[in-house]
PDB file of C-alpha atoms in Angstrom:
ATOM      1  CA  MET A   1     104.125 161.690 112.103  1.00 93.00           C
ATOM      2  CA  LYS A   2     107.724 162.730 112.203  1.00 95.00           C
ATOM      3  CA  HIS A   3     109.632 164.855 109.692  1.00 97.00           C
ATOM      4  CA  ILE A   4     112.481 162.881 108.143  1.00 97.00           C
ATOM      5  CA  LEU A   5     114.604 166.055 108.072  1.00 97.00           C
ATOM      6  CA  GLY A   6     113.796 166.908 111.696  1.00 96.00           C
ATOM      7  CA  PRO A   7     116.302 166.660 114.548  1.00 96.00           C
ATOM      8  CA  ASN A   8     114.627 163.566 116.055  1.00 96.00           C
ATOM      9  CA  SER A   9     114.619 161.385 112.932  1.00 97.00           C
ATOM     10  CA  LYS A  10     116.974 158.402 112.646  1.00 97.00           C
ATOM     11  CA  SER A  11     116.261 158.179 108.894  1.00 98.00           C
ATOM     12  CA  THR A  12     118.158 159.886 106.091  1.00 98.00           C
ATOM     13  CA  LEU A  13     117.233 160.955 102.574  1.00 98.00           C
ATOM     14  CA  THR A  14     119.692 161.949  99.847  1.00 97.00           C
ATOM     15  CA  ASN A  15     119.335 164.567  97.095  1.00 97.00           C
ATOM     16  CA  VAL A  16     116.947 166.860  98.946  1.00 98.00           C
ATOM     17  CA  ARG A  17     116.962 170.210  97.155  1.00 97.00           C
ATOM     18  CA  GLU A  18     116.138 173.607  98.554  1.00 96.00           C
ATOM     19  CA  GLY A  19     112.366 173.967  98.618  1.00 96.00           C
ATOM     20  CA  ASP A  20     111.714 170.202  98.911  1.00 98.00           C
ATOM     21  CA  SER A  21     111.097 170.309 102.668  1.00 98.00           C
ATOM     22  CA  GLN A  22     107.410 170.900 103.352  1.00 97.00           C
ATOM     23  CA  PRO A  23     105.785 171.425 106.778  1.00 96.00           C
ATOM     24  CA  ASN A  24     105.080 167.697 107.304  1.00 95.00           C
ATOM     25  CA  ALA A  25     106.843 165.873 104.470  1.00 97.00           C
ATOM     26  CA  VAL A  26     109.627 165.998 101.901  1.00 98.00           C
ATOM     27  CA  ASP A  27     108.927 166.330  98.190  1.00 98.00           C
ATOM     28  CA  LEU A  28     110.356 163.627  95.922  1.00 98.00           C
ATOM     29  CA  ARG A  29     111.498 164.404  92.390  1.00 98.00           C
ATOM     30  CA  LEU A  30     111.035 162.196  89.328  1.00 98.00           C
ATOM     31  CA  ASP A  31     114.235 160.716  87.933  1.00 98.00           C
ATOM     32  CA  LYS A  32     113.475 157.645  85.778  1.00 97.00           C
ATOM     33  CA  VAL A  33     110.397 156.147  84.121  1.00 98.00           C
ATOM     34  CA  PHE A  34     109.951 152.558  82.918  1.00 97.00           C
ATOM     35  CA  LYS A  35     107.040 151.036  80.969  1.00 96.00           C
ATOM     36  CA  ILE A  36     105.629 148.086  82.898  1.00 95.00           C
ATOM     37  CA  LYS A  37     105.202 144.853  80.917  1.00 94.00           C
ATOM     38  CA  THR A  38     101.731 143.386  80.495  1.00 92.00           C
ATOM     39  CA  ASP A  39     102.957 139.829  81.237  1.00 92.00           C
ATOM     40  CA  VAL A  40     101.127 137.781  83.837  1.00 94.00           C
ATOM     41  CA  PHE A  41     102.028 138.716  87.415  1.00 93.00           C
ATOM     42  CA  GLN A  42     101.976 135.726  89.735  1.00 94.00           C
ATOM     43  CA  ILE A  43     102.317 135.682  93.507  1.00 93.00           C
ATOM     44  CA  SER A  44     101.874 133.137  96.272  1.00 94.00           C
ATOM     45  CA  ASN A  45     103.351 132.714  99.728  1.00 92.00           C
ATOM     46  CA  GLU A  46     106.179 130.699  98.166  1.00 92.00           C
ATOM     47  CA  GLU A  47     107.098 132.746  95.074  1.00 90.00           C
ATOM     48  CA  LYS A  48     106.784 135.991  93.139  1.00 89.00           C
ATOM     49  CA  LYS A  49     106.919 136.319  89.358  1.00 91.00           C
ATOM     50  CA  HIS A  50     107.138 140.038  88.622  1.00 89.00           C
ATOM     51  CA  ARG A  51     105.945 141.579  85.361  1.00 90.00           C
ATOM     52  CA  GLY A  52     109.112 143.612  85.068  1.00 89.00           C
ATOM     53  CA  THR A  53     109.553 146.491  82.680  1.00 92.00           C
ATOM     54  CA  ASP A  54     109.745 146.587  78.891  1.00 90.00           C
ATOM     55  CA  TYR A  55     112.036 149.579  78.546  1.00 94.00           C
ATOM     56  CA  GLU A  56     113.081 152.875  80.051  1.00 97.00           C
ATOM     57  CA  ILE A  57     111.211 155.909  78.767  1.00 98.00           C
ATOM     58  CA  LEU A  58     113.606 158.751  78.163  1.00 98.00           C
ATOM     59  CA  PRO A  59     112.640 162.402  78.356  1.00 98.00           C
ATOM     60  CA  GLY A  60     112.489 164.369  75.120  1.00 98.00           C
ATOM     61  CA  LYS A  61     114.948 167.107  74.212  1.00 98.00           C
ATOM     62  CA  ASP A  62     112.798 169.510  76.227  1.00 98.00           C
ATOM     63  CA  GLY A  63     113.299 167.346  79.360  1.00 98.00           C
ATOM     64  CA  TYR A  64     109.685 166.096  79.513  1.00 98.00           C
ATOM     65  CA  PHE A  65     108.546 162.490  79.732  1.00 98.00           C
ATOM     66  CA  PHE A  66     105.505 161.964  77.490  1.00 98.00           C
ATOM     67  CA  LEU A  67     103.242 159.364  79.108  1.00 98.00           C
ATOM     68  CA  GLU A  68     100.158 157.869  77.501  1.00 98.00           C
ATOM     69  CA  PRO A  69      97.452 156.540  79.858  1.00 97.00           C
ATOM     70  CA  GLY A  70      98.798 153.463  81.626  1.00 96.00           C
ATOM     71  CA  SER A  71     101.007 152.426  84.502  1.00 96.00           C
ATOM     72  CA  TYR A  72     104.706 153.189  84.794  1.00 97.00           C
ATOM     73  CA  GLU A  73     107.395 152.235  87.269  1.00 97.00           C
ATOM     74  CA  VAL A  74     108.968 155.478  88.436  1.00 97.00           C
ATOM     75  CA  VAL A  75     112.166 156.082  90.369  1.00 97.00           C
ATOM     76  CA  MET A  76     112.819 159.182  92.414  1.00 97.00           C
ATOM     77  CA  GLU A  77     116.116 161.061  92.680  1.00 97.00           C
ATOM     78  CA  ASN A  78     116.397 160.064  96.343  1.00 97.00           C
ATOM     79  CA  ILE A  79     117.972 157.188  98.253  1.00 96.00           C
ATOM     80  CA  ILE A  80     116.464 156.523 101.668  1.00 97.00           C
ATOM     81  CA  ASN A  81     117.787 154.854 104.779  1.00 97.00           C
ATOM     82  CA  VAL A  82     114.882 154.226 107.157  1.00 98.00           C
ATOM     83  CA  GLY A  83     116.033 154.252 110.769  1.00 97.00           C
ATOM     84  CA  GLU A  84     115.079 151.689 113.375  1.00 96.00           C
ATOM     85  CA  GLY A  85     111.755 152.560 114.979  1.00 97.00           C
ATOM     86  CA  GLU A  86     110.595 154.532 111.944  1.00 98.00           C
ATOM     87  CA  ALA A  87     108.685 153.774 108.754  1.00 98.00           C
ATOM     88  CA  GLY A  88     107.026 155.790 106.030  1.00 98.00           C
ATOM     89  CA  TRP A  89     105.141 155.921 102.782  1.00 96.00           C
ATOM     90  CA  VAL A  90     104.827 158.051  99.662  1.00 97.00           C
ATOM     91  CA  ILE A  91     101.743 159.987  98.678  1.00 97.00           C
ATOM     92  CA  THR A  92     100.995 161.794  95.418  1.00 97.00           C
ATOM     93  CA  ARG A  93     101.344 165.557  95.232  1.00 97.00           C
ATOM     94  CA  SER A  94      97.886 167.108  94.897  1.00 95.00           C
ATOM     95  CA  THR A  95      98.480 168.690  91.465  1.00 96.00           C
ATOM     96  CA  LEU A  96      98.928 165.225  89.961  1.00 97.00           C
ATOM     97  CA  ASN A  97      95.837 163.910  91.804  1.00 96.00           C
ATOM     98  CA  ARG A  98      93.692 166.723  90.413  1.00 97.00           C
ATOM     99  CA  ASN A  99      94.823 165.801  86.916  1.00 97.00           C
ATOM    100  CA  GLY A 100      94.213 162.050  87.023  1.00 97.00           C
ATOM    101  CA  CYS A 101      97.774 160.920  87.798  1.00 98.00           C
ATOM    102  CA  PHE A 102      98.313 158.845  90.929  1.00 97.00           C
ATOM    103  CA  LEU A 103     101.504 157.610  92.536  1.00 97.00           C
ATOM    104  CA  THR A 104     101.320 154.386  94.554  1.00 96.00           C
ATOM    105  CA  SER A 105     104.077 152.879  96.631  1.00 94.00           C
ATOM    106  CA  GLY A 106     104.469 150.334  99.384  1.00 93.00           C
ATOM    107  CA  LEU A 107     105.503 150.886 102.977  1.00 96.00           C
ATOM    108  CA  TYR A 108     109.123 151.831 103.642  1.00 97.00           C
ATOM    109  CA  ASP A 109     109.963 149.586 106.618  1.00 96.00           C
ATOM    110  CA  SER A 110     112.466 150.207 109.387  1.00 97.00           C
ATOM    111  CA  GLY A 111     115.893 149.223 108.082  1.00 96.00           C
ATOM    112  CA  TYR A 112     115.115 149.652 104.363  1.00 96.00           C
ATOM    113  CA  HIS A 113     117.986 151.256 102.449  1.00 95.00           C
ATOM    114  CA  GLY A 114     117.668 151.916  98.750  1.00 94.00           C
ATOM    115  CA  ALA A 115     115.920 153.662  95.915  1.00 94.00           C
ATOM    116  CA  MET A 116     112.517 155.233  96.257  1.00 96.00           C
ATOM    117  CA  ALA A 117     110.215 153.925  93.563  1.00 95.00           C
ATOM    118  CA  GLY A 118     106.561 153.320  92.887  1.00 96.00           C
ATOM    119  CA  VAL A 119     103.973 153.172  90.139  1.00 97.00           C
ATOM    120  CA  LEU A 120     102.630 156.243  88.392  1.00 98.00           C
ATOM    121  CA  HIS A 121      99.105 155.643  87.085  1.00 98.00           C
ATOM    122  CA  VAL A 122      98.206 158.027  84.245  1.00 98.00           C
ATOM    123  CA  CYS A 123      94.428 157.624  84.133  1.00 97.00           C
ATOM    124  CA  ILE A 124      92.631 160.361  82.192  1.00 94.00           C
ATOM    125  CA  GLY A 125      94.736 161.320  79.172  1.00 96.00           C
ATOM    126  CA  PRO A 126      98.368 161.830  78.203  1.00 98.00           C
ATOM    127  CA  ALA A 127     100.692 163.563  80.654  1.00 98.00           C
ATOM    128  CA  ARG A 128     103.924 165.473  80.162  1.00 98.00           C
ATOM    129  CA  ILE A 129     106.077 165.515  83.271  1.00 98.00           C
ATOM    130  CA  LYS A 130     109.507 167.092  83.307  1.00 98.00           C
ATOM    131  CA  LYS A 131     112.407 165.126  84.762  1.00 98.00           C
ATOM    132  CA  GLY A 132     113.187 166.479  88.236  1.00 98.00           C
ATOM    133  CA  THR A 133     109.593 167.563  88.915  1.00 98.00           C
ATOM    134  CA  ARG A 134     108.231 167.043  92.430  1.00 98.00           C
ATOM    135  CA  VAL A 135     105.649 164.245  92.058  1.00 98.00           C
ATOM    136  CA  GLY A 136     105.406 162.671  95.520  1.00 98.00           C
ATOM    137  CA  GLN A 137     105.876 163.361  99.206  1.00 98.00           C
ATOM    138  CA  TYR A 138     107.502 161.085 101.772  1.00 98.00           C
ATOM    139  CA  LEU A 139     105.707 160.865 105.109  1.00 97.00           C
ATOM    140  CA  SER A 140     107.646 159.444 108.055  1.00 97.00           C
ATOM    141  CA  PHE A 141     106.342 158.201 111.379  1.00 96.00           C
ATOM    142  CA  ASP A 142     107.452 156.391 114.530  1.00 96.00           C
ATOM    143  CA  ALA A 143     106.853 152.649 114.224  1.00 96.00           C
ATOM    144  CA  GLU A 144     107.303 149.738 116.589  1.00 93.00           C
ATOM    145  CA  SER A 145     109.827 147.545 114.770  1.00 89.00           C
ATOM    146  CA  LEU A 146     109.809 143.850 115.608  1.00 91.00           C
ATOM    147  CA  LYS A 147     112.747 143.398 113.224  1.00 91.00           C
ATOM    148  CA  LEU A 148     114.502 145.338 110.476  1.00 93.00           C
ATOM    149  CA  TYR A 149     113.685 145.063 106.758  1.00 93.00           C
ATOM    150  CA  ASP A 150     115.210 141.972 105.172  1.00 87.00           C
ATOM    151  CA  GLY A 151     113.464 141.925 101.791  1.00 81.00           C
ATOM    152  CA  ASP A 152     114.999 141.826  98.346  1.00 74.00           C
ATOM    153  CA  TYR A 153     114.142 145.288  97.012  1.00 68.00           C
ATOM    154  CA  GLY A 154     116.920 147.418  98.499  1.00 56.00           C
ATOM    155  CA  ILE A 155     120.513 147.959  97.498  1.00 56.00           C
ATOM    156  CA  GLY A 156     121.951 145.091  95.426  1.00 54.00           C
ATOM    157  CA  LYS A 157     123.800 144.605  92.110  1.00 52.00           C
ATOM    158  CA  GLU A 158     120.748 144.269  89.834  1.00 58.00           C
ATOM    159  CA  HIS A 159     118.846 146.950  91.733  1.00 54.00           C
ATOM    160  CA  ASP A 160     121.827 149.331  91.650  1.00 59.00           C
ATOM    161  CA  LYS A 161     122.310 148.782  87.908  1.00 61.00           C
ATOM    162  CA  LYS A 162     118.657 149.415  86.987  1.00 62.00           C
ATOM    163  CA  TYR A 163     118.138 152.427  89.237  1.00 61.00           C
ATOM    164  CA  GLY A 164     121.574 153.988  88.854  1.00 64.00           C
ATOM    165  CA  VAL A 165     122.317 153.809  92.575  1.00 58.00           C
TER     166      VAL A 165
END
């Protein structure tokens, strides 16, 4: 592993607050929450039909998101730029794990630049999570890159609009 904030990292991460740097990772803070639609998801090698989201869940006046059991698309406060020869992934902070809330996310490939997002699975009972709370940790590592990321999830007009980038 390699620390994204270390002197040898080619990657960058925005909006890192004091106290977010941990010994081997960087904490990620919750910014936005969206309810995932229950439409049919369809995927093949030729096409993807995403479920999408129904609506954005806004925090209450006290700053907390109230989340019933289910799955939610979540967006972190951070924008990442993954350097060539590096990759990473997001893991759930242990306090959420111990309380039946799990964050899943795909691999952040070399060359990816954009929002950090994933799915928060609230499994046991309702959860109240305050906006800006540290919910995940980004782990970075050296990776042999045969090419740079060229997918359709990073920075773009629709992406920027939805995630406020």
